[in-house]
Coordinates of C-alpha atoms in Angstrom, one line a residue:
X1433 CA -57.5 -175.1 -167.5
X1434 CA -54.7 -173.3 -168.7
X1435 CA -51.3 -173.2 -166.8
X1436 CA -50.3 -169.3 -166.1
X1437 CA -47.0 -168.3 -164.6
X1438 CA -47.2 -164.7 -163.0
X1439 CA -43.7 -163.1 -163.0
X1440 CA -42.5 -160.2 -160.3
X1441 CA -39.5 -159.1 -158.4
X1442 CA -40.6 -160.5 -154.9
X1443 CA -44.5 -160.0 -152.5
X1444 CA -42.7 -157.1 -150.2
X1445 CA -45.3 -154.1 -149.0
X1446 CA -45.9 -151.7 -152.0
X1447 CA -48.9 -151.7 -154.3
X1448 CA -47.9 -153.4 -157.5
X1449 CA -47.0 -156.5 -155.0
X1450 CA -51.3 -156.7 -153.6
X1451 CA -52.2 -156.4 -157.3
X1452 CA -49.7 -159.5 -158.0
X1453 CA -50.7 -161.6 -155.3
X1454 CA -54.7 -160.5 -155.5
X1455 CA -54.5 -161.4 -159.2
X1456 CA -52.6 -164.7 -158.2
X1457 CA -55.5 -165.6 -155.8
X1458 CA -58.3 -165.2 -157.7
X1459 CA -56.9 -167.0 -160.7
X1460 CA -56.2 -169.9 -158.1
X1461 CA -60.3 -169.6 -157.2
X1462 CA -61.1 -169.6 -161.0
X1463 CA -59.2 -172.8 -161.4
X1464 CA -56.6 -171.8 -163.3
X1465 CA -53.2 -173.8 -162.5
X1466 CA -50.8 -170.8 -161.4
X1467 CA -46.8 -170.9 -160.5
X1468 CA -44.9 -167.5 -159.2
X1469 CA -41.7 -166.6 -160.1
X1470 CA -39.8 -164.3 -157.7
X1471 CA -35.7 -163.7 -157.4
X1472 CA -36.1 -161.0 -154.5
X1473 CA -34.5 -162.2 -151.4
X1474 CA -37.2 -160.9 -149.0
X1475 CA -40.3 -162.3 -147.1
X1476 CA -43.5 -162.0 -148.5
X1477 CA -45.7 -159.2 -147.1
X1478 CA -48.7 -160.7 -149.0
X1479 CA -50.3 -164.2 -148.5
X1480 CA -50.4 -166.3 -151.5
X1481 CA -52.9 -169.0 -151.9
X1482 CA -51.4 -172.7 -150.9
X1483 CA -52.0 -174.3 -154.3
X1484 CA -49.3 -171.8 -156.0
X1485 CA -46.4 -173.4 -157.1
X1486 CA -43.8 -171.1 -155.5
X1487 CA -40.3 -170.7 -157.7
X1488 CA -37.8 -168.6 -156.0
X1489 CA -34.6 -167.8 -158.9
X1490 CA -31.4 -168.3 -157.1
X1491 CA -32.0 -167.5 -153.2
X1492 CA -28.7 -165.9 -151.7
X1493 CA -27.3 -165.5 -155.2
X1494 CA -25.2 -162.8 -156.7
X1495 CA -27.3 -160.0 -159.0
X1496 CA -25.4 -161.8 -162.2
X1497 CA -26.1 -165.4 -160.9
X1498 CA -29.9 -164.6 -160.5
X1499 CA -30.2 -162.9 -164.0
X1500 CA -28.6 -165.8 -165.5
X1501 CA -30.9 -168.2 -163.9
X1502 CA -33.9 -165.9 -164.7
X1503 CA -32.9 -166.3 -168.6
X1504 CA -32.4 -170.0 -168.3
X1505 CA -35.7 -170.5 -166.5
X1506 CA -37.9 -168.8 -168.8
X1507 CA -35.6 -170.2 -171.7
X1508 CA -36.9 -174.2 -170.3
X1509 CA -40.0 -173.3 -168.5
X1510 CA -43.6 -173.7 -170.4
X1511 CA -46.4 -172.3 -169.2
X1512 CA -49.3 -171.2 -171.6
X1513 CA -49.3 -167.9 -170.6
X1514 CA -47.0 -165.8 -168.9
X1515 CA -47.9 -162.1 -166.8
X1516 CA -44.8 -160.2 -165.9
X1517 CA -45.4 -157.4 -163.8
X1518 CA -43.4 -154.5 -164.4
X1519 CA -41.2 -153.3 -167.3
X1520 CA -38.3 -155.1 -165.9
X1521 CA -39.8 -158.5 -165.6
X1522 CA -40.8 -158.0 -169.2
X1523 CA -37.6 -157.3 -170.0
X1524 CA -36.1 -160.5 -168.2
X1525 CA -38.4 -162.8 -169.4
X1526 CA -39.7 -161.8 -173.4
X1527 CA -36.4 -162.9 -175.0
X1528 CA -35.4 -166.1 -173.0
X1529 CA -39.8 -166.6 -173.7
X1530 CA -39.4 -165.4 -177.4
X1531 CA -36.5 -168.0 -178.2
X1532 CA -37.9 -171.3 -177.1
X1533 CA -39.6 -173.6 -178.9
X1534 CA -43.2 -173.2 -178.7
X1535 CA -45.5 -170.1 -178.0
X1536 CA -45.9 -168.5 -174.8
X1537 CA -48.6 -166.1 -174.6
X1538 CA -46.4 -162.9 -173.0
X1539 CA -48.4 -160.7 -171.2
X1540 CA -46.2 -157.0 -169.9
X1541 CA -48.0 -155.5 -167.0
X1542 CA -47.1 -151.8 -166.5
X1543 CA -47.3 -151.0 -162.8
X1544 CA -46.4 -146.9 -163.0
X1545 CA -46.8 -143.7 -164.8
X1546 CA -43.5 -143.2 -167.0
X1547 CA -44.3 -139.9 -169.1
X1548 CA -42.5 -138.1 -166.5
X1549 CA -39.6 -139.7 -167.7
X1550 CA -38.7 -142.8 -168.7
X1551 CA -36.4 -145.2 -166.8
X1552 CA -33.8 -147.6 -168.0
X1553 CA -36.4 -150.4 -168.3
X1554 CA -38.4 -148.4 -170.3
X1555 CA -35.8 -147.3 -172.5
X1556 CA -34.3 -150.9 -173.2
X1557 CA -37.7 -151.4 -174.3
X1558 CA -38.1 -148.4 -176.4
X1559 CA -34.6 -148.9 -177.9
X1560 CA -35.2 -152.8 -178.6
X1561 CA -38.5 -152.3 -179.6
X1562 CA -39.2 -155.1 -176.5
X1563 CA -43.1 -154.5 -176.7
X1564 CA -43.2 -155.9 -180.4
X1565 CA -42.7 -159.0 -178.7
X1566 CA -45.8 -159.2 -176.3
X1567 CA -49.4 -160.3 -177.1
X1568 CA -50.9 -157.7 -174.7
X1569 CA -49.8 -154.6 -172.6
X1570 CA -51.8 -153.7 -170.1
X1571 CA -51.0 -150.6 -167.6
X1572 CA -53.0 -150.0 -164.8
X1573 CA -53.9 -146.7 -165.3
X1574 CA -55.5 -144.7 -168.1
X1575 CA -53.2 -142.0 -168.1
X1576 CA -50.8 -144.6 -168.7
X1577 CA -52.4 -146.0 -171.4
X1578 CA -52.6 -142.5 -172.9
X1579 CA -49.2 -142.1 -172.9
X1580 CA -48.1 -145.7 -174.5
X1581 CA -50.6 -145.1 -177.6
X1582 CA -48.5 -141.8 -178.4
X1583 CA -45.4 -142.8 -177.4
X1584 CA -44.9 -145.8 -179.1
X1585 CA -48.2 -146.3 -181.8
X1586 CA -46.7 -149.1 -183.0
X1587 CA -48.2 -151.2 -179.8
X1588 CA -51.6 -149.6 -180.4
X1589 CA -53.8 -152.3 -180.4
X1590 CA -52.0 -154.4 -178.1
X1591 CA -52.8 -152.1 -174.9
X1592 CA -55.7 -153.2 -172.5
X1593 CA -56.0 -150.7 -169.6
X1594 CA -56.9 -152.6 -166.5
X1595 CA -56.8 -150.3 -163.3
X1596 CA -56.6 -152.2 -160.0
X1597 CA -59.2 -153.7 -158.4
X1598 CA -59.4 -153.1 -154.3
X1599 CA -61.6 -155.1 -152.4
X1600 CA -64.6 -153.2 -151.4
X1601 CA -65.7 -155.9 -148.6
X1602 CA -62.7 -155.7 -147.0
X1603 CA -61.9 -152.1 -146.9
X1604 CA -65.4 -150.9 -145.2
X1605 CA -66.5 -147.6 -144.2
X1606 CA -66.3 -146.5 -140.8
X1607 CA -67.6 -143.0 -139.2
X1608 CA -65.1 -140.1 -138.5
X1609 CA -63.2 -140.1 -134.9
X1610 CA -63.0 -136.3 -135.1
X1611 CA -59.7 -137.0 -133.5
X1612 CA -58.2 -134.3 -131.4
X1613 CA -55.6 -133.2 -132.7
X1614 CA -57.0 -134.3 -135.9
X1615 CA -54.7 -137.8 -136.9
X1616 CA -53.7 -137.5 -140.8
X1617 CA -52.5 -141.3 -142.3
X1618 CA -50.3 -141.6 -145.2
X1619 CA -49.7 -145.6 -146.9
X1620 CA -46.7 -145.4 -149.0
X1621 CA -43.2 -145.9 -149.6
X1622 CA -40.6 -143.9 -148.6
X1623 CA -39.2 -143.1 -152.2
X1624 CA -38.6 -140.0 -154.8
X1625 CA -42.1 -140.8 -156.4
X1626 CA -43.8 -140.1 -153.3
X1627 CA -42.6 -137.0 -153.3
X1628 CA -41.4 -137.4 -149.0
X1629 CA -39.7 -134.4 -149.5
X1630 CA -41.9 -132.1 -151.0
X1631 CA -44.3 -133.1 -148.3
X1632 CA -42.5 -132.8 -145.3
X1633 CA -41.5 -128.3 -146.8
X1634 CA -45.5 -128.3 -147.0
X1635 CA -46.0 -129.7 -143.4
X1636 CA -43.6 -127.3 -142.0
X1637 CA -45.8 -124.0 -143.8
X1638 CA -48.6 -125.6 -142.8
X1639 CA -47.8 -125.9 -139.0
X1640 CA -46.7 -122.2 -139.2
X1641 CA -49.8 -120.9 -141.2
X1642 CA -52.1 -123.4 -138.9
X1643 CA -53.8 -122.8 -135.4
X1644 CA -56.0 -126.4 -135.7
X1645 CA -53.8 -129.2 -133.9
X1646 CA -52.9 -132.4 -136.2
X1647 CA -50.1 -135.3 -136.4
X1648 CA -49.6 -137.4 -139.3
X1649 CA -48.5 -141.2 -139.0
X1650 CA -46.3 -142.1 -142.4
X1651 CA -46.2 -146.1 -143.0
X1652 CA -43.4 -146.9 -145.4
X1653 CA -40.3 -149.0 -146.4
X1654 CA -36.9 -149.2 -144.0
X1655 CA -35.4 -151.3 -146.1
X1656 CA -34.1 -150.3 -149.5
X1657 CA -32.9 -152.0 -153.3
X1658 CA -30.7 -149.1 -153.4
X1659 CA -27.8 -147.2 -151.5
X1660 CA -29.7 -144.0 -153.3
X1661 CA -33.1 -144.8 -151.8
X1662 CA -31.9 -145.5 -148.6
X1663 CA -29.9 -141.8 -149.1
X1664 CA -32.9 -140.4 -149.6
X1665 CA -35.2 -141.7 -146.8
X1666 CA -32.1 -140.4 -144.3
X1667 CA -32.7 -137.3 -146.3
X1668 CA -36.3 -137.1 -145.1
X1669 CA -35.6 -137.9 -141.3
X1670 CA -33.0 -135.3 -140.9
X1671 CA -35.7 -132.7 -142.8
X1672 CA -38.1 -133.5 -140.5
X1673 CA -35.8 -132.8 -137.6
X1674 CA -34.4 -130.0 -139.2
X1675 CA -38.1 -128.3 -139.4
X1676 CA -38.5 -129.2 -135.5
X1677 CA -41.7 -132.2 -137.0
X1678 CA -40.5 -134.9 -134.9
X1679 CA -43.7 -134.3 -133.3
X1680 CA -46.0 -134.0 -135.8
X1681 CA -44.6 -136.5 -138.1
X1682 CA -44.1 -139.9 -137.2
X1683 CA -42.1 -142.7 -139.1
X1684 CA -43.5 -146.3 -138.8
X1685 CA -43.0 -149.4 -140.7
X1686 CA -45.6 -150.8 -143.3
X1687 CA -48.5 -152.4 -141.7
X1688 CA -50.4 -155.6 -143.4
X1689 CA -53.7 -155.1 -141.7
X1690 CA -54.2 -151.5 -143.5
X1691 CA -58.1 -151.8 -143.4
X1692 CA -57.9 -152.0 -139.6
X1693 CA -55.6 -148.8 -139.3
X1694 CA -57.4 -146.9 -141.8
X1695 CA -60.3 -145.9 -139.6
X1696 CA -58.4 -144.8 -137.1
X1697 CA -57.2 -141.3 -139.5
X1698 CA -59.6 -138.5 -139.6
X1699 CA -58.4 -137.9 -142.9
X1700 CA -55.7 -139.3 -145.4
X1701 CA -53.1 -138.3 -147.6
X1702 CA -50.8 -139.2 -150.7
X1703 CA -48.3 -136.8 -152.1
X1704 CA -46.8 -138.4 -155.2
X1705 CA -45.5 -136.8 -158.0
X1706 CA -46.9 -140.0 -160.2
X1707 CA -48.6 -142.8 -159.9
X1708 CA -49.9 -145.6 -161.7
X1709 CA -53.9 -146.8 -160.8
X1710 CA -52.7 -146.0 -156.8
X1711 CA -54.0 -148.9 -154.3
X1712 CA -53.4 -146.5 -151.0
X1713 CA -56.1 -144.0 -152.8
X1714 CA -58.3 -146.6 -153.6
X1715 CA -58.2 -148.1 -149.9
X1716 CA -59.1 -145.0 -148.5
X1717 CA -61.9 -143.9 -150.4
X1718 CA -62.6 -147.3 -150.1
X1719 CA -62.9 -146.8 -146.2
X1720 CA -65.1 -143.6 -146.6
X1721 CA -62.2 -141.4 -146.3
X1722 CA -61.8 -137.6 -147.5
X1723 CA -58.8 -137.8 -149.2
X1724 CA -56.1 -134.7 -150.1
X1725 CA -53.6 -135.8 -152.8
X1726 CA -51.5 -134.4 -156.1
X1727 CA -53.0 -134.1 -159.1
X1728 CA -51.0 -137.0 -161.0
X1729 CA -52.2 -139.9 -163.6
X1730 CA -55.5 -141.3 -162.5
X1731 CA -55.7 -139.9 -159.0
X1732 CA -58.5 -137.2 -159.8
X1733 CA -60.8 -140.3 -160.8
X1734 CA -61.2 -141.5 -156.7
X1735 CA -60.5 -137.8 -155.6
X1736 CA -62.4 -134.8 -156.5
X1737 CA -61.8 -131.6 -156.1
X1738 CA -64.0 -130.5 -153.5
X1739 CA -66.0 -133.8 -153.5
X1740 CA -64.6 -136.0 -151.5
X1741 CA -60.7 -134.0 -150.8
X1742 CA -58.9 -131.8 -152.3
X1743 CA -56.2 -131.8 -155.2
X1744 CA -53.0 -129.9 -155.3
X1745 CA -49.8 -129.4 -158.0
X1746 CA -47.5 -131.9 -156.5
X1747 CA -44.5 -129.8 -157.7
X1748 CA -46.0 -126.6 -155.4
X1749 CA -45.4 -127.0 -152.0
X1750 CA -47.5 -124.0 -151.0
X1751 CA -50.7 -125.5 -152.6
X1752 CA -50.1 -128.7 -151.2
X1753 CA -50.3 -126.5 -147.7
X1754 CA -53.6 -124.6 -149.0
X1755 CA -55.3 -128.2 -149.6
X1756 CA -54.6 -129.2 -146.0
X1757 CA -55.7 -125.5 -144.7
X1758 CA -59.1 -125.9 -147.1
X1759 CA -59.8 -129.2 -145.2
X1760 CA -59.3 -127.8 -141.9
X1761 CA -61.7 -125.3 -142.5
X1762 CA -64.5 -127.7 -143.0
X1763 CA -66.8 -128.4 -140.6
X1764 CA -67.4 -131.3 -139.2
X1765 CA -70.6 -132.3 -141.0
X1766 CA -69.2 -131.4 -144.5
X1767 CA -66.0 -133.6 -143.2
X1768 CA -68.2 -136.4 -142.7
X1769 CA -69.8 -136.1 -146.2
X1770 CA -66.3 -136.3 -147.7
X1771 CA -66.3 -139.5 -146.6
X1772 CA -69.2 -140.4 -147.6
X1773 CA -68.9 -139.2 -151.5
X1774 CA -65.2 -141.4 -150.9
X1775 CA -67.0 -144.3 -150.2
X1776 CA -69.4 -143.8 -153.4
X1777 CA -67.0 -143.2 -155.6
X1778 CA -65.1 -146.7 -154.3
X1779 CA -68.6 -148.4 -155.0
X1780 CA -69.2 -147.2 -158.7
X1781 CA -64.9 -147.9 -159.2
X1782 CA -64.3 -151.1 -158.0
X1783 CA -65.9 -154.6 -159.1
X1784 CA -63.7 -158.1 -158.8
X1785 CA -65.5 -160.1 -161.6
X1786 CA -64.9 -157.1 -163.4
X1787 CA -61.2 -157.5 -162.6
X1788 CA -60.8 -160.8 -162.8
X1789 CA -62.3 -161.3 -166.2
X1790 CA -60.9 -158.6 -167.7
X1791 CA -57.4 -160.5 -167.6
X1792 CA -59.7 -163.9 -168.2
X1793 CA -60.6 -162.3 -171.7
X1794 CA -56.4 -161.8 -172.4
X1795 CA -55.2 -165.7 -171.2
X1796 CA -58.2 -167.1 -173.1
X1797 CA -58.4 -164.9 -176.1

């Protein structure tokens, strides 16, 4: 059985992190031979099966030290195939990979939705032509996909959209509380993508507009890469003071056990200005859930308009406000069959052979 290497910053609590350690899993149960590569200096949020060969680049090292010893590992190491996960770890690993002796098959993972803009990952790849260099790209989403066929053509036929896969057995549905006041959950980072800001202006028309009671519980990150993201989640607390929320928005760390929290929310929400294939979306439906959330990348294909949530213009704070107002006008029934149509939706989205052989098909072909 071929050996695979899977490549990614470090297992901390967001969604490209389950993907990387649910993919590292069930390569491990298909008997493949797998070794992850991290240089993060955190602790893993996500278990990874014992029979991984776990390589950590440079623990307590300087940022220069580590990607040093990231292009001298990949420069010595051989694997048969290698997944990085994220534009980054493609561009760390697909020269050192591309200058050995040997061939690697390189596989670049795309964890996000970049036609908003393009980041400095993306545009070392554009400039260097980076993606020349892979056998296979493969975002998670189709709107991502979409976007790399017109973008750059030239990688055409190496793109394979494979959206992530969320365990259906696991995340169960569970009947509505019919909590009172009505409890609204929210699973995501505390970052500019997810649009905290934004969200926190609706909450505050929303109370004022609103007679129905409600609280939200927000489960995200308090500890940040960056001096900027940590900037920005102050930003958020002191806006939520500033509004007089404290009470109605409360800030908690990131949970592991999601699938037990999950059915304690009467309804569930996720405000991102982009995404990629989300994981939070998928594990509420997932849960029999109704779901409001933007209208960005592949969100409206596990929430419909009306179906099983509502949709709103993540740049318009007002209709983010009108979807929460829409849901609270609901009765209690048509709540409950929101979450059923969630759950249905989950059931027709989400298979793991499906998954799993869909990135089978890439290391064997």
């Amino acid at each position: 059985m071929k050996q695979v290497t899977v490549f990614s910053a470090g297992l901390g609590s967001g969604g490209a992190e389950h993907q990387c350690s649910f993919l590292m899993n069930s390569l491990i149960e298909a008997g493949y031979d797998v070794t992850y590569v991290s240089f993060y200096d955190i602790s893993d949020h996500y278990a990874v099966d014992d029979n991984i060969k776990r390589v950590r680049i440079a623990p307590g090292k300087s940022s220069i030290t580590k990607l040093f010893a990231i292009i001298y590992y990949f420069f010595k190491a051989s694997p048969d195939v290698l997944i990085a996960f994220s534009q980054r770890m493609t561009v760390l690993s697909i020269i050192p990979v591309r200058l050995r002796k040997g061939h690697i098959k390189h596989i670049a993972c795309e964890r996000n939705l970049s036609s908003n803009g393009a980041d400095r990952w993306e545009k070392i790849i554009r400039f260097f032509k980076l993606y020349k260099y892979t056998d296979y790209v493969v975002p998670n989403s189709h709107s991502q996909g979409d976007y790399l066929s017109m973008s750059m053509p030239y990688i055409k036929d190496k793109i394979r959209v494979i959206t992530n896969y969320t365990d259906i057995e696991k995340y169960k549905p569970t009947d509505l509380p019919h909590n009172s006041p009505l409890k609204i959950g929210v699973f995501c980072r505390f970052e500019k993508q997810k649009n905290v800001l934004n969200f926190i202006k609706a909450i505050n028309i929303l109370s004022q507009k609103n007679s129905l009671s409600f609280c939200i519980d927000w489960y995200g990150n308090h500890s940040f890469e960056t001096e900027e993201q940590k900037k920005y989640y102050d930003e958020c607390l002191l806006k939520i003071k500033k509004y007089n929320l404290t009470n109605v928005i409360c800030v908690h760390n990131p949970i592991k056990d999601v699938a037990a929290a999950i059915p304690n929310y009467d309804l569930m929400c996720l405000p991102s200005l982009f995404e990629g294939f989300s994981n939070s979306l998928a594990e509420y439906i997932s849960c029999g859930r109704p779901v409001i959330c933007s209208n960005a990348s592949d969100n409206s294909l596990m929430v419909q308009d009306g179906v099983n949530g509502f949709l709103f213009d993540p740049n318009n704070v007002n209709d983010m406000a009108n979807a929460f107002l829409k849901y609270f006008s609901l009765s209690e029934s048509k709540r409950e069959e929101m979450g059923i149509n969630s759950r249905k939706i989950a059931e027709a989205l989400f298979n793991k052979q499906s998954f799993l052989n869909s990135y089978i098909e890439l290391i064997e072909n």
